[in-house]
Amino acid sequence: MKLQAALLVAVLGLTTADPTWPADTDELEEIMFQTTSTRSRKFADSVSPCTNQASGPGRHNAAEWLRTAFHDMATANTARGIGGIDASLQYELNNGENTGPGFGTTLTFMSPYMTKKSSMADLIALGVYISVRACGGPAVPFRAGRRDATTAGPVGVPQPQNAISIFRTQFDRMGFSPQEMIQVTACGHTIGGVHSAEFPDIIPAGTATNGQIALDSSVAVFDNKIVTEYLDGTTQNPLVVGRAIGLNKHSDFKVYNSDRNVTMQAMASAAAFNDVCKTVLQKMIDVVPPSVILTAPLEPYQVKPVGLQLTLSTQGTVIELTGFIRIRTTNAPLTSIAGLTIDYKARNGDNDCGSSGCSFPLTVQGVGRGLDDSFAWFPIARNVPLASGISSFTVTVRRTDGTSTVYDNNGASYPIQDAVFLQRYQSCLLQSSGVTTLTAAVRNDRAELPVRAIISYKTTQTGSVVPALNTLTLDLTRGPCIGPYTLFSVSTTIPGGRSVEATFDILSGDRVDAFKKANILGGTCQSRPVSNVCSTPAITSAVPSATSTTMTTISSPTPSIYRRQTMGPYTLVSCWSEPPAARALTGASFAYDGMTLESCLSNCTGFNYWGTEYGRECYCGDALHSGSAAAPLADCGMPCSGDGTQYCGGGNRIELYRTTATKTSTSTTAAAGPTRVPSVGGFVRVGCQTDNTGARALSGATTAGDDMTLDKCAAFCSAFTYFGTEYGRECWCGNALDSLSSPAPVEECNMRCAGNPLQFCGDGNRLELYRASAASSATLASSTTATTGGAESSVRLSEATSSAAPPSSLLSSSGRAVSSPSASSSSTPSPTGPAPVPTVSPFTLVGCQTEATSVPRALSAKSTTSNSMTLADCAAFCTGYRYFGTEYAAECYCGNSLHASSSVAPLDDCAMPCAGDPLTHCGGPNRLTLYEDPARASTPPREPRRPAFAGDFVWFGCRTEPTGARALSGKERAADDMANESCAAFCEGFAMFGTEYGRECFCGDELHAGAAGAPEEQCSMLCAGADDEFCGNGNRLSVYVRQEDEA
């Protein structure tokens, strides 16, 4: 019988339904919750208990895990959608901001758990939940889906010597308010301590036990003592008291005291502390780029199949089903469970499972625990008849009180396909060398389809303690028939020395035995079963749809494969070779399981040629590459993945078809070829635009289809400012372009639309970009757009007037021509869309301008950002300057001159609506909507300089910041009105001062020994408060020395 819903909740403690199994998060779910005893994943072993010092005396691993996550996140720029928890820390261990061995040992411990289903970034975030709970803290919700960076991120981890103004700026960049800055610092410092090896000036060698001083008195407990001891004055936190004060490295005090201790007092109770930390630490690990979509917080399944595997028996007489059913017993004691019953369906979806029937019982044979949960394990060992097979099952939990509950995977049943599976007995791995043999059992109704193995393996990376994930795809060779199955196998050597951490996917068409761990394989392959009988299984479509299985009844042998001489208006040419390092057909390409000749023909309608290759690939074109040539027809012997009776080429061989239709000559109208469509359904064409691998250029919505056209994409994106088509069949929408996206040459958007070969639909990582047509009233350039063959040209104003000098009001300080609004058309902007504004008193529109290609920015005197930015706000902010410019909807920049590397851009590039006024333009990605005050245009600005004198100080030179320290460590400040004179006044009484990064000021009596001389031109960032002076640069100080101290 089934329990009523209310009773079920009471018995099992259910709060939410299980995910539908299998889920992409299954691997992370097991790593997160299976921490001890039966089938433990052992991810918590080095941090639980919290006192664990597995990495050495004085090193609390839990604290190192928590701070690893913060350091990985800390270089994020949330306003620009860059960074966050992305595992870029692995490439940043030697940049001076991430000192000590803790980060490296943490990443090294986590590396074996990294797979294509569990990114290193997700593992770092999961480490926060594990470390905090292991130390008695709250359960920080963990969501999955992060992507790993492939290079180092920018610098910017807060350092203890920073001024509070710099701390606030850094945490604001990460997306944290001043209050959250205090909270996340306290929550991150409640476990662990400060080490002499990393901070010898704070803790001299030999002055602390095991070289560490704890941050509070409960070093291995996640509790509120970090707060209460600070407030009552008993703290021994070395970042609050002691030597750090004299060194200006008492960073915890500077942060905690920054709001007169209001936030710390609010966190004083144990309950408040836990609540705050749970919230702020989740926010910390959820800092990701906007292109990353995180899942809902992971919860453990109530009922979960684990490690299921089908294998032909050693004699080849039955299918062995093995694995486990894991039952969550957190809120229901194991003693209340009498056992489980599995009810499975045969291959054809019915209940005819042979003489043994379709039901069998399971008995508990193990228990396990997580940090918050307990589980019971019920192993499966069942022989399934070859003739009937298996397709799905349900689980019945039988209780000692006579009640029972059926778990049916949210109505879908638990799927288990028997079309293709890893044949474990005939597969083996020699871990010492990586020599591997993989064998697959493939049902005979699919034996004509290609069988492939995709191996995910790891190799050592230069400059990282984390290995790189690689993919190897291999074709399996057909072997003997074993009753209704045929064996396929392949042998290879897995490189990298970590073969035991590899995973395998075994594919036959659209069926896959996925994510098999290499560690289940033995070192020696067993001999194959012997069978002289080859049979064809009976299959029907009665299997539940959730199994992703589409089957038909086979009452006769599979039809034999043969070659199609004609396909619609196309005829077979022959088998054709691919040229070296190129493609025979380059008009468009597609790849998918289920490929047939009919589907490829449909994809390539309108092209002169099309062909299929490698069973699942389709290529189109109007001409063949000169390096391509005819090949023996036998070379094209691979069946189509979607129709085993058709040939779809071979390895580097195309099954080539050619049109029989009469083609229009090249002298006829352009309608015979694809065109650039100037406007589609309320949108106008912008041009070709790059897409990004890490963050999509347009991220509002997306769809894809083999019938994709510009018209279809425009209709789908009708509610957005932009749409773009990509790769022939993809459509992307958005209201803003990602900052990393940039214009691309038009010839790079040359792939025809899948649903209309007379239109262009972008290309690989290239968008054919359109924006709402109500956006423009002025055109910077006189444009000529060719509607044939994909060519287009644009003549800018500065080019068109090259025979005469431009008016003086259009010259920048470097003498370059800047576009003028007087060249615009007189059309009236539509009130329904954004448009350029000609005047924002006292400024007038100059045009669109590129950002500088090097530091500093195009306008670098001062800047601000606001989520309610308007042109009027920016103009007011820049009062007194010659120029202001808005960028990326929410950014405002001021200056008296443009950087020499900034140049004129088409006005269409500056079409992003202002954050606070969607009817006006505020630049674009790396593009400024530029305005000028005419009253100041006639006064040439002074060229930036390095003043020889500042107060009582004289110029000394450009110096580097030393690793892990400050060149000048007396005192410091940061301000948006910083200039060398104001820094000199602030450093009165010191022998030296230095300005850095435009707005920072440092004082001291001597330079750190690690501060080396640098070329003067490296100190070239304009002062925030004086744009005719230089104030250092990133990690570069403009240093001045008091005159009487100069020697």
Coordinates of C-alpha atoms in Angstrom, one line a residue, residues 850-858 899-903:
T850 CA 36.9 53.0 -28.4
E851 CA 38.4 52.4 -25.1
A852 CA 42.2 52.7 -24.8
T853 CA 44.1 49.6 -25.8
S854 CA 46.5 50.1 -22.8
V855 CA 46.5 51.7 -19.3
P856 CA 45.2 54.2 -18.6
R857 CA 41.6 54.4 -20.0
A858 CA 40.5 56.6 -22.9
H899 CA 44.3 58.5 -24.6
A900 CA 46.3 58.2 -27.8
S901 CA 45.2 54.6 -28.4
S902 CA 41.5 55.5 -28.3
S903 CA 39.9 55.8 -31.8

